[in-house]
């Protein structure tokens, strides 16, 4: 019976274009878009570091400041009216003796992302620190006045370089931008199986199939187990397809390092864990809804909220602490972390914590789903 | 020679209510269903038909009274009895995205543990319902008539003894309807017990041996259909006097709506009745001739309770 149930559920999904789109197309599209976006983001931010400097005549050190800004990665464009650094009279005195009010004003376009605005401000501060160092070195004679401006700036940049203090990081897969997006949208797609499951439940209930099955010599609990097993198998097939596309095809076509999975057995175990959790959660939601509209709103809505809380859409590190802490209670986050650890070959003790949490969560969901399903089945009668 | 009928399903003073403070949906009903019989359960909406069928098919458990399957041994398990009962819901209770064969294969895989019998059960259901030509077609792409046949084929693939059918011919063309009616008559011939609900009363008369009329959860009439007679109904401008009634050779029933009904079983009776009616012609308001006894009975019983 299990084989026929698996065949039935697989064919129901395979013959339903909407289900295929939700289970395969949507996560693949998200994987591609978000991986491309994150791999290009650094380049884009750098391109946005453009500003014009006005009021250069108000400072004897304007040229030095501009040279230091360029050394920090800024592009100075006098025609840029969106991002402007205004130098006002008396700035030199303030730099040296901290007298008076602030004499520099940085106007940044409202169109720029908060991260870019923050980066721009921090880079300007770094340039001003280097300007102070420049003036100090001139004063102490560490910097020769006979050198050209470029040579002086190079010497200041070298003197202020602190990168030698940092241990050189190992080249790890963690630095692959795909590592953030691929597991996240992979998990998102796996959890979206809630829609096909809900629709099957609703169809079976609405067209009398469940009433018919209720008169068959099989307990509804056993039918439910079989259905769950069938969907776990369908989910594993979906997971394998997404693995091939996410770990090999997308990185290959985007010219990024591939994302090999760490250990075959551990990978299989992780796939089963993630799939079982997704199915148990989907069964719980599917057993609660009673119409197509509810399935879409509850099934889709809950998954999107969980994905947002899990840092799939906005990185956790830029979320407020309270919101970011919620991710620790999200099964989607646990699932994505398992896959990230597998892909980055950095399986540690948290891997087993997340695994235990997922199994605990899925068992709770499964028992609750079975209770709700059985209760609904008891009330199901002819017509 | 009278055929001895084995009772397949017996209800004894069965009652059921959904809520404690509400009237019973099925109230003290006793009923016997014989092997190879077809029983129609009729009544207006809310009469208790669905609840009664749910009780008979095991979907609900009776709160009082007893439902038994005398044909089966006392030691037969509930699971084995469930094997012998099949439903044909009014809706297409199958998977539209699967082929006819795959639908049958799925349902047979649940009902039959012995895998070597699966193929036989599928084939016999396909043959009985005339689905050979569409066996590999998607169920969703079938015509209404074939969908109805598949709905019945799934029930038959269970090899049941008792089949509950809810309007199995609704929404299909006359030829498909004839095919299904013939199929159901064949099933009766094979000794299957049918329980039938439909609003198409001429089908009920064609198929059923007995009609159970329900209202407010109670059996209000129970008619055997093996002795039907055409009936003549008329209403008069003013009530007939006893001397006028005495003119008729057949007994007259005065209906709830004030009409009169009499049954005629041959042309002689019909001729004499028309002669009397001709004498009363100035008093006759309406005159109808009906050969559908059930339809008339239905109207008489439920004309007030229906909207």
XYZ file of C-alpha atoms in Angstrom:
690
model
C 0.000 0.000 0.000
C 2.891 2.343 0.803
C 4.250 1.959 -2.725
C 0.878 2.855 -4.218
C 0.543 5.790 -1.824
C 4.001 7.069 -2.783
C 3.174 6.640 -6.466
C -0.145 8.373 -5.979
C 1.268 11.381 -4.084
C 4.235 11.691 -6.471
C 1.921 11.654 -9.495
C -0.485 14.103 -7.903
C 2.415 16.533 -7.496
C 4.012 15.735 -10.857
C 0.712 16.326 -12.662
C 0.059 19.590 -10.864
C 2.099 22.406 -12.394
C 1.402 24.692 -9.449
C 2.848 22.177 -7.000
C 5.925 21.670 -9.172
C 6.409 25.409 -9.399
C 6.159 25.794 -5.636
C 8.431 22.853 -4.841
C 11.116 23.263 -7.491
C 10.871 26.407 -9.563
C 10.364 28.845 -6.702
C 13.365 27.713 -4.579
C 15.580 27.504 -7.681
C 14.643 31.025 -8.759
C 15.284 32.311 -5.236
C 18.605 30.462 -5.076
C 19.754 32.004 -8.342
C 18.569 35.540 -7.609
C 19.804 35.699 -4.021
C 23.145 34.047 -4.796
C 23.710 36.432 -7.685
C 22.677 39.353 -5.510
C 25.009 38.411 -2.659
C 27.960 37.689 -4.962
C 27.544 41.060 -6.649
C 26.734 43.065 -3.545
C 30.332 43.959 -2.614
C 30.955 45.223 -6.108
C 27.782 47.264 -6.025
C 28.583 48.856 -2.692
C 32.018 49.858 -3.957
C 30.394 51.405 -7.010
C 28.167 53.489 -4.770
C 31.083 55.077 -2.895
C 31.029 58.150 -5.110
C 30.873 61.681 -3.815
C 31.722 65.252 -4.660
C 33.783 67.455 -2.369
C 32.749 71.087 -2.159
C 34.394 73.989 -0.362
C 37.918 72.728 -0.993
C 39.210 76.303 -0.706
C 38.263 76.302 2.983
C 41.023 73.881 3.914
C 44.735 73.753 3.182
C 44.472 69.956 3.474
C 41.646 69.404 0.985
C 43.877 67.729 -1.549
C 45.310 65.373 1.058
C 41.832 64.480 2.282
C 40.679 63.794 -1.282
C 43.731 61.595 -1.933
C 43.024 59.665 1.281
C 39.352 59.255 0.343
C 40.413 57.807 -3.009
C 42.804 55.468 -1.191
C 39.787 54.294 0.889
C 37.938 53.360 -2.296
C 35.896 56.512 -2.916
C 35.415 57.861 -6.401
C 35.490 61.651 -6.367
C 33.108 63.081 -8.901
C 32.501 66.798 -8.769
C 29.210 66.348 -10.663
C 27.758 64.017 -8.081
C 25.011 65.931 -6.309
C 23.578 63.018 -4.374
C 26.500 62.348 -2.053
C 28.417 65.446 -1.001
C 31.133 66.254 1.464
C 31.064 69.973 2.336
C 34.220 71.463 3.846
C 33.604 74.666 5.747
C 35.988 77.369 6.909
C 37.954 76.608 10.071
C 38.158 72.899 9.537
C 41.968 72.781 9.740
C 41.914 74.414 13.143
C 39.391 71.930 14.345
C 41.341 68.940 13.063
C 44.470 70.011 14.872
C 43.082 71.553 18.043
C 39.526 70.305 18.299
C 38.220 73.817 18.446
C 34.818 75.010 17.320
C 31.923 72.998 15.972
C 31.905 70.327 13.386
C 33.223 71.755 10.121
C 32.487 68.893 7.742
C 29.075 67.876 6.529
C 28.410 64.606 4.729
C 25.146 64.427 2.762
C 24.309 60.941 1.525
C 21.523 60.145 -0.918
C 18.405 58.687 0.687
C 18.346 56.079 -2.070
C 21.405 54.291 -0.720
C 20.958 51.205 1.456
C 21.634 51.578 5.200
C 24.681 49.305 4.882
C 26.176 51.518 2.159
C 25.464 54.695 4.153
C 27.156 53.160 7.173
C 30.146 52.075 5.102
C 30.475 55.544 3.583
C 30.457 57.228 6.981
C 32.980 54.773 8.433
C 35.323 55.158 5.456
C 35.138 58.952 5.775
C 36.055 58.650 9.459
C 38.998 56.411 8.537
C 40.156 58.990 5.959
C 39.945 61.761 8.559
C 41.936 59.649 11.028
C 44.584 59.188 8.364
C 44.548 62.959 7.751
C 45.254 63.515 11.443
C 48.060 60.973 11.225
C 49.362 62.774 8.156
C 49.498 66.096 9.983
C 51.074 64.474 13.041
C 53.755 62.766 10.935
C 54.537 66.024 9.170
C 54.805 67.752 12.518
C 57.156 65.122 13.954
C 59.187 64.906 10.762
C 58.247 61.288 10.110
C 56.834 62.396 6.799
C 59.018 64.364 4.469
C 57.524 67.495 2.964
C 59.682 66.945 -0.079
C 57.734 63.888 -1.152
C 54.974 64.139 -3.699
C 51.404 64.033 -2.427
C 50.925 60.478 -3.703
C 54.062 59.281 -1.944
C 53.029 61.006 1.275
C 49.572 59.435 1.100
C 51.067 56.010 0.427
C 53.290 56.366 3.467
C 50.348 57.386 5.668
C 48.259 54.481 4.378
C 51.095 52.082 5.072
C 51.611 53.523 8.567
C 47.940 53.202 9.394
C 47.653 49.675 8.002
C 46.585 47.272 10.734
C 45.832 44.227 8.621
C 49.085 42.571 9.687
C 47.585 42.286 13.189
C 44.875 39.994 11.930
C 45.582 36.333 11.437
C 45.111 35.428 7.812
C 41.854 33.442 7.536
C 41.904 30.040 5.875
C 40.280 29.936 2.490
C 37.043 28.152 3.528
C 33.780 27.527 1.813
C 32.233 29.824 4.433
C 33.374 32.742 2.331
C 31.333 31.538 -0.592
C 28.390 33.925 -0.949
C 26.273 31.000 -2.150
C 26.567 29.457 1.293
C 24.112 31.952 2.734
C 21.524 31.838 0.017
C 21.537 28.226 -1.236
C 20.736 26.426 2.066
C 18.224 29.112 3.012
C 16.121 28.887 -0.156
C 16.606 25.142 -0.356
C 14.995 24.815 3.084
C 12.341 27.359 2.111
C 11.368 25.177 -0.879
C 11.320 22.003 1.220
C 8.982 23.585 3.803
C 6.658 24.813 1.058
C 5.462 21.236 0.572
C 2.745 22.374 2.956
C 0.756 23.696 -0.014
C 0.492 20.440 -2.036
C -0.190 18.481 1.164
C -2.929 20.886 2.263
C -4.538 20.885 -1.166
C -4.558 17.067 -1.273
C -6.151 16.906 2.180
C -8.792 19.464 1.213
C -9.520 17.748 -2.119
C -9.840 14.359 -0.449
C -12.202 15.790 2.133
C -14.282 17.862 -0.294
C -14.804 15.217 -2.973
C -15.740 12.439 -0.564
C -12.548 10.386 -0.972
C -11.870 10.466 2.762
C -15.434 9.359 3.507
C -14.940 6.540 1.046
C -11.607 5.605 2.626
C -13.188 5.664 6.063
C -15.205 2.599 5.076
C -12.068 0.728 4.012
C -10.499 -1.893 6.264
C -7.667 0.397 7.305
C -7.382 2.716 10.282
C -7.204 6.378 9.455
C -4.057 6.606 11.593
C -2.363 4.076 9.339
C -3.517 5.961 6.272
C -2.015 9.097 7.827
C 1.348 7.347 8.501
C 1.454 6.081 4.937
C 0.707 9.526 3.621
C 3.453 11.014 5.805
C 5.967 8.392 4.624
C 4.995 9.020 1.014
C 5.532 12.740 1.406
C 8.893 12.228 3.159
C 10.002 10.233 0.109
C 8.666 12.925 -2.247
C 10.456 15.540 -0.140
C 13.726 13.562 -0.294
C 13.479 13.449 -4.088
C 12.849 17.205 -4.064
C 15.848 17.655 -1.706
C 18.140 15.662 -4.010
C 17.084 17.709 -7.045
C 17.629 20.958 -5.140
C 21.013 19.642 -3.924
C 22.197 19.025 -7.476
C 20.970 22.417 -8.620
C 22.029 24.369 -5.518
C 25.387 22.769 -4.778
C 26.614 22.226 -8.320
C 24.628 23.916 -11.101
C 24.083 27.394 -9.646
C 27.643 27.895 -8.283
C 29.022 26.546 -11.569
C 27.020 28.935 -13.737
C 27.670 31.897 -11.426
C 31.377 31.139 -11.412
C 31.458 30.475 -7.686
C 33.139 27.609 -5.820
C 30.962 24.455 -5.734
C 29.335 23.484 -2.445
C 30.264 19.853 -1.760
C 28.336 18.096 1.006
C 30.333 16.763 3.946
C 30.023 12.968 4.174
C 27.454 10.881 2.327
C 25.883 9.204 5.371
C 25.723 12.434 7.334
C 24.183 14.144 4.311
C 21.523 11.442 3.959
C 20.757 11.664 7.678
C 20.470 15.447 7.426
C 18.207 15.236 4.376
C 15.903 12.823 6.222
C 15.889 15.068 9.305
C 15.044 18.201 7.326
C 12.440 16.430 5.168
C 10.735 14.750 8.110
C 10.528 18.046 9.990
C 9.135 19.854 6.958
C 6.543 17.112 6.418
C 5.501 16.958 10.075
C 5.107 20.739 10.174
C 3.228 20.678 6.855
C 0.924 17.902 8.104
C 0.121 19.962 11.189
C -0.791 23.017 9.120
C -2.633 20.900 6.535
C -4.692 19.151 9.196
C -5.803 22.515 10.579
C -6.928 24.233 7.387
C -10.256 23.498 5.772
C -10.270 25.532 2.560
C -7.939 26.424 -0.297
C -7.838 30.041 0.865
C -6.816 29.006 4.369
C -4.156 26.680 2.962
C -2.568 29.462 0.956
C -2.773 32.066 3.706
C -1.781 29.809 6.616
C 0.597 27.468 4.759
C 2.257 30.136 2.663
C 2.094 32.900 5.270
C 3.590 30.893 8.133
C 6.478 29.741 5.934
C 7.240 33.252 4.710
C 7.211 34.625 8.269
C 9.456 31.795 9.467
C 11.834 32.409 6.561
C 12.006 36.119 7.426
C 12.660 35.341 11.091
C 15.313 32.799 10.124
C 17.374 35.412 8.322
C 16.661 34.153 4.816
C 15.501 37.518 3.545
C 17.440 39.925 5.765
C 20.746 38.785 7.313
C 20.400 38.101 11.032
C 23.408 40.296 11.867
C 21.641 43.452 10.771
C 18.387 42.590 12.554
C 17.619 43.992 16.008
C 18.900 41.606 18.691
C 15.418 40.596 19.889
C 14.282 39.736 16.400
C 17.501 37.919 15.570
C 17.147 35.864 18.758
C 13.831 34.529 17.457
C 15.739 32.717 14.718
C 17.088 30.380 17.384
C 13.560 29.072 17.815
C 12.829 28.600 14.133
C 12.967 25.107 12.616
C 13.784 26.674 9.249
C 16.872 28.297 10.760
C 17.942 25.001 12.377
C 17.461 23.204 9.053
C 19.437 25.812 7.108
C 22.230 25.737 9.695
C 22.528 21.950 9.295
C 22.912 22.312 5.546
C 25.368 25.222 5.931
C 27.546 23.158 8.254
C 27.467 20.258 5.805
C 28.428 22.517 2.917
C 31.142 24.399 4.782
C 32.648 21.189 6.172
C 32.417 22.683 9.653
C 30.190 20.246 11.520
C 30.421 20.983 15.242
C 28.413 20.291 18.405
C 25.681 22.738 17.303
C 24.950 20.395 14.396
C 23.699 17.771 16.848
C 21.829 20.374 18.896
C 19.955 21.541 15.825
C 19.326 17.918 14.813
C 17.863 17.070 18.234
C 15.726 20.216 18.143
C 14.401 19.333 14.707
C 13.477 15.776 15.695
C 11.788 17.018 18.873
C 9.856 19.652 16.958
C 8.838 17.243 14.212
C 7.591 14.598 16.654
C 5.470 17.204 18.444
C 4.056 18.436 15.137
C 3.383 14.900 13.931
C 1.514 13.845 17.082
C -0.530 17.065 17.055
C -1.312 16.637 13.342
C -2.397 13.033 13.875
C -4.700 14.028 16.763
C -6.325 16.816 14.731
C -6.662 14.576 11.660
C -8.251 11.772 13.710
C -10.666 14.203 15.349
C -11.720 15.582 11.981
C -12.086 12.079 10.575
C -14.331 11.046 13.455
C -16.685 13.893 12.536
C -16.632 13.043 8.841
C -19.906 11.541 7.627
C -21.750 10.850 4.388
C -22.205 14.164 2.532
C -41.573 -19.643 -6.370
C -40.730 -17.164 -3.661
C -37.027 -16.634 -3.190
C -35.688 -16.839 0.353
C -33.789 -13.667 1.012
C -30.878 -13.552 3.446
C -30.805 -10.441 5.621
C -27.504 -8.646 5.049
C -27.926 -5.649 7.330
C -30.372 -5.243 10.193
C -31.147 -2.116 12.157
C -33.029 -2.487 15.409
C -34.382 0.648 17.105
C -31.374 2.663 16.093
C -31.104 6.284 17.250
C -28.432 8.907 16.822
C -28.132 12.604 17.669
C -25.236 14.940 16.950
C -25.761 17.102 20.040
C -27.368 16.300 23.352
C -29.744 19.274 23.349
C -30.872 18.858 19.735
C -33.515 16.579 18.235
C -32.307 13.139 17.172
C -31.175 12.949 13.557
C -32.156 9.287 13.444
C -34.928 8.299 15.793
C -35.711 4.697 16.642
C -35.386 3.230 13.162
C -35.658 -0.490 12.478
C -34.892 -1.818 9.033
C -33.771 -4.999 7.305
C -31.832 -5.067 4.043
C -32.041 -8.340 2.155
C -29.412 -9.794 -0.130
C -29.900 -8.758 -3.749
C -32.374 -6.032 -2.827
C -32.294 -2.354 -3.572
C -33.646 -0.025 -0.908
C -34.158 3.669 -1.528
C -33.877 6.119 1.345
C -35.930 9.187 0.443
C -36.876 12.347 2.247
C -36.487 16.106 2.173
C -33.257 17.853 3.136
C -32.511 17.400 6.829
C -34.739 14.317 7.076
C -31.850 12.197 8.399
C -30.933 10.287 5.213
C -27.208 11.071 5.412
C -27.048 10.190 9.091
C -28.913 6.917 8.520
C -26.565 5.930 5.685
C -23.550 6.982 7.761
C -24.782 4.671 10.513
C -25.457 1.770 8.152
C -22.087 2.113 6.431
C -20.167 2.313 9.687
C -19.158 5.965 9.390
C -21.064 6.690 12.619
C -21.797 4.517 15.631
C -25.377 4.220 16.842
C -26.001 5.738 20.258
C -28.860 3.380 21.011
C -30.161 0.321 19.242
C -28.255 -2.231 17.254
C -26.836 -2.504 13.767
C -25.887 -6.040 12.809
C -24.734 -7.994 9.809
C -26.558 -11.309 10.236
C -25.025 -12.752 7.074
C -21.607 -12.739 8.624
C -20.413 -14.927 11.408
C -20.249 -13.548 14.918
C -16.529 -14.024 14.751
C -16.023 -11.966 11.625
C -13.851 -8.969 12.437
C -15.017 -5.400 12.011
C -12.255 -5.037 9.414
C -13.678 -7.910 7.376
C -17.169 -6.399 7.561
C -15.758 -3.048 6.433
C -14.374 -4.917 3.451
C -17.914 -5.864 2.431
C -19.392 -2.350 2.523
C -18.705 0.210 -0.216
C -19.756 3.805 -0.767
C -20.437 5.597 -4.019
C -20.588 9.270 -3.014
C -22.374 11.820 -5.171
C -19.071 13.659 -5.735
C -16.316 12.128 -7.809
C -14.438 10.595 -4.904
C -11.191 9.771 -6.663
C -7.990 11.426 -7.836
C -8.472 13.410 -11.016
C -4.728 13.635 -11.653
C -4.352 9.848 -11.791
C -5.368 7.494 -14.588
C -8.392 5.214 -14.277
C -6.089 2.250 -13.689
C -3.967 4.043 -11.085
C -7.058 5.154 -9.187
C -8.320 1.590 -9.034
C -4.845 0.278 -8.151
C -4.583 2.696 -5.245
C -7.974 1.847 -3.766
C -7.473 -1.889 -4.281
C -4.091 -1.665 -2.537
C -5.926 -0.431 0.558
C -8.830 -2.852 0.465
C -7.080 -6.093 -0.517
C -4.102 -7.389 1.433
C -3.443 -10.267 -0.947
C -1.441 -8.612 -3.716
C -1.971 -11.488 -6.131
C -5.682 -10.574 -6.225
C -5.149 -6.901 -7.022
C -5.040 -7.388 -10.761
C -8.203 -9.525 -10.781
C -10.164 -7.008 -8.717
C -9.106 -4.154 -10.989
C -9.955 -6.072 -14.137
C -13.370 -7.185 -12.903
C -14.289 -3.625 -11.853
C -13.165 -2.271 -15.224
C -15.122 -4.917 -17.080
C -18.280 -4.502 -14.983
C -18.339 -0.737 -15.487
C -17.272 -0.708 -19.135
C -14.108 1.285 -18.566
C -11.866 -0.748 -20.905
C -11.576 2.060 -23.446
C -10.449 4.684 -20.949
C -8.258 2.629 -18.659
C -5.145 4.732 -19.237
C -6.883 8.096 -19.416
C -6.569 10.682 -16.664
C -9.666 10.488 -14.487
C -10.049 14.262 -14.651
C -10.282 14.198 -18.433
C -13.144 11.672 -18.572
C -16.686 12.613 -19.539
C -19.287 12.916 -16.779
C -20.683 9.479 -17.584
C -17.288 7.758 -17.361
C -16.487 9.606 -14.144
C -19.716 8.228 -12.654
C -18.743 4.748 -13.823
C -15.271 5.104 -12.299
C -16.898 6.227 -9.053
C -18.863 2.975 -9.042
C -15.911 0.888 -10.287
C -13.822 1.974 -7.287
C -16.607 0.743 -5.002
C -16.854 -2.551 -6.911
C -13.076 -3.097 -6.827
C -13.533 -3.675 -3.114
C -15.683 -6.721 -3.915
C -18.455 -5.517 -1.583
C -21.734 -7.195 -0.682
C -23.505 -3.971 0.306
C -23.183 -0.801 -1.768
C -24.448 2.625 -0.723
C -25.081 4.920 -3.685
C -25.765 8.640 -3.493
C -27.360 9.947 -6.704
C -25.067 7.899 -8.955
C -26.627 9.215 -12.170
C -26.817 12.913 -11.460
C -25.586 15.277 -14.175
C -25.059 12.788 -17.021
C -26.642 12.180 -20.420
C -29.531 9.681 -20.865
C -27.380 7.020 -22.539
C -24.797 7.051 -19.755
C -27.656 6.983 -17.259
C -29.123 3.913 -18.933
C -25.716 2.219 -18.817
C -25.406 2.887 -15.093
C -28.957 1.779 -14.349
C -28.282 -1.457 -16.252
C -25.057 -1.906 -14.313
C -26.918 -1.485 -11.028
C -29.614 -3.943 -12.128
C -26.814 -6.426 -12.964
C -25.343 -5.929 -9.516
C -28.727 -6.717 -7.990
C -28.909 -9.845 -10.098
C -25.487 -10.847 -8.771
C -26.855 -10.631 -5.241
C -25.351 -7.295 -4.200
C -27.431 -5.321 -1.757
C -27.934 -1.720 -2.843
C -28.934 1.260 -0.732
C -29.881 4.139 -2.939
C -30.613 7.832 -2.487
C -31.757 9.946 -5.393
C -34.159 12.687 -6.274
C -34.855 10.997 -9.623
C -37.850 9.006 -8.463
C -38.449 7.193 -11.737
C -34.974 5.650 -11.263
C -35.931 4.630 -7.774
C -39.007 2.885 -9.148
C -36.951 1.198 -11.809
C -34.260 -0.076 -9.451
C -35.613 -0.407 -5.967
C -37.695 -3.030 -4.259
C -38.411 -0.957 -1.224
C -38.572 2.747 -0.424
C -38.043 4.114 3.064
C -39.378 7.635 3.535
C -37.717 9.611 6.288
C -38.718 12.846 7.927
C -37.308 14.420 11.075
C -35.210 11.310 11.661
C -38.167 8.931 11.635
C -39.490 6.463 9.088
C -42.784 8.008 7.953
C -43.567 5.435 5.268
C -42.121 2.197 4.028
C -43.328 1.065 0.620
C -42.700 -2.151 -1.243
C -42.619 -1.431 -4.952
C -43.510 -4.859 -6.275
C -47.280 -4.104 -6.395
C -47.553 -0.703 -7.930
C -50.663 0.641 -9.563
C -51.163 3.783 -11.605
C -53.115 6.446 -9.749
C -55.630 9.060 -10.730
C -55.703 12.315 -8.803
C -58.308 15.004 -8.924
C -59.430 17.986 -6.932
C -62.931 19.379 -6.809
C -64.402 22.848 -6.453
C -66.146 21.761 -3.271
C -65.712 18.621 -1.145
C -67.431 15.531 -2.540
C -70.495 14.374 -0.681
C -70.661 10.768 0.622
C -73.158 9.932 -2.151
C -70.759 11.220 -4.817
C -67.892 9.225 -3.326
C -70.054 6.136 -3.348
C -70.298 6.368 -7.144
C -66.613 5.302 -7.496
C -65.903 1.570 -7.611
C -62.412 1.932 -6.137
C -61.684 3.264 -2.680
C -60.839 6.964 -2.663
C -58.074 8.405 -0.500
C -58.507 11.999 0.565
C -55.092 13.635 0.491
C -53.714 16.258 2.906
C -53.989 18.977 0.257
C -57.713 18.287 -0.130
C -57.259 16.308 -3.324
C -58.605 12.853 -4.000
C -56.671 9.841 -5.159
C -57.718 6.492 -6.413
C -55.732 3.646 -7.892
C -56.614 1.836 -11.081
C -55.214 -1.526 -12.023
C -56.935 -2.238 -15.361
C -58.702 -0.554 -18.269
C -62.144 -1.525 -16.996
C -61.577 0.312 -13.731
C -60.184 3.252 -15.654
C -63.250 3.422 -17.913
C -65.703 3.254 -14.989
C -63.777 5.931 -13.119
C -63.879 8.266 -16.115
C -67.641 7.692 -16.436
C -68.147 8.842 -12.832
C -65.811 11.780 -13.339
C -67.746 12.814 -16.469
C -70.900 13.020 -14.349
C -69.084 15.205 -11.843
C -67.355 17.301 -14.504
C -68.848 20.604 -13.310
C -67.233 19.995 -9.902
C -63.773 18.857 -11.124
C -61.015 21.473 -10.740
C -57.876 19.472 -11.651
C -57.328 15.991 -13.004
C -53.953 14.237 -13.239
C -53.003 10.707 -14.115
C -49.817 9.393 -12.649
C -48.124 6.097 -13.036
C -45.451 7.157 -10.517
C -46.794 6.008 -7.249
C -43.593 6.972 -5.429
C -43.601 10.488 -6.760
C -47.165 11.005 -5.664
C -46.470 9.499 -2.286
C -43.427 11.722 -1.910
C -45.495 14.785 -2.718
C -48.225 13.736 -0.340
C -45.812 13.044 2.469
C -43.534 16.040 2.144
C -45.503 18.768 0.390
C -45.744 20.719 3.612
C -42.232 20.142 4.927
C -40.450 21.021 1.663
C -39.752 24.598 0.614
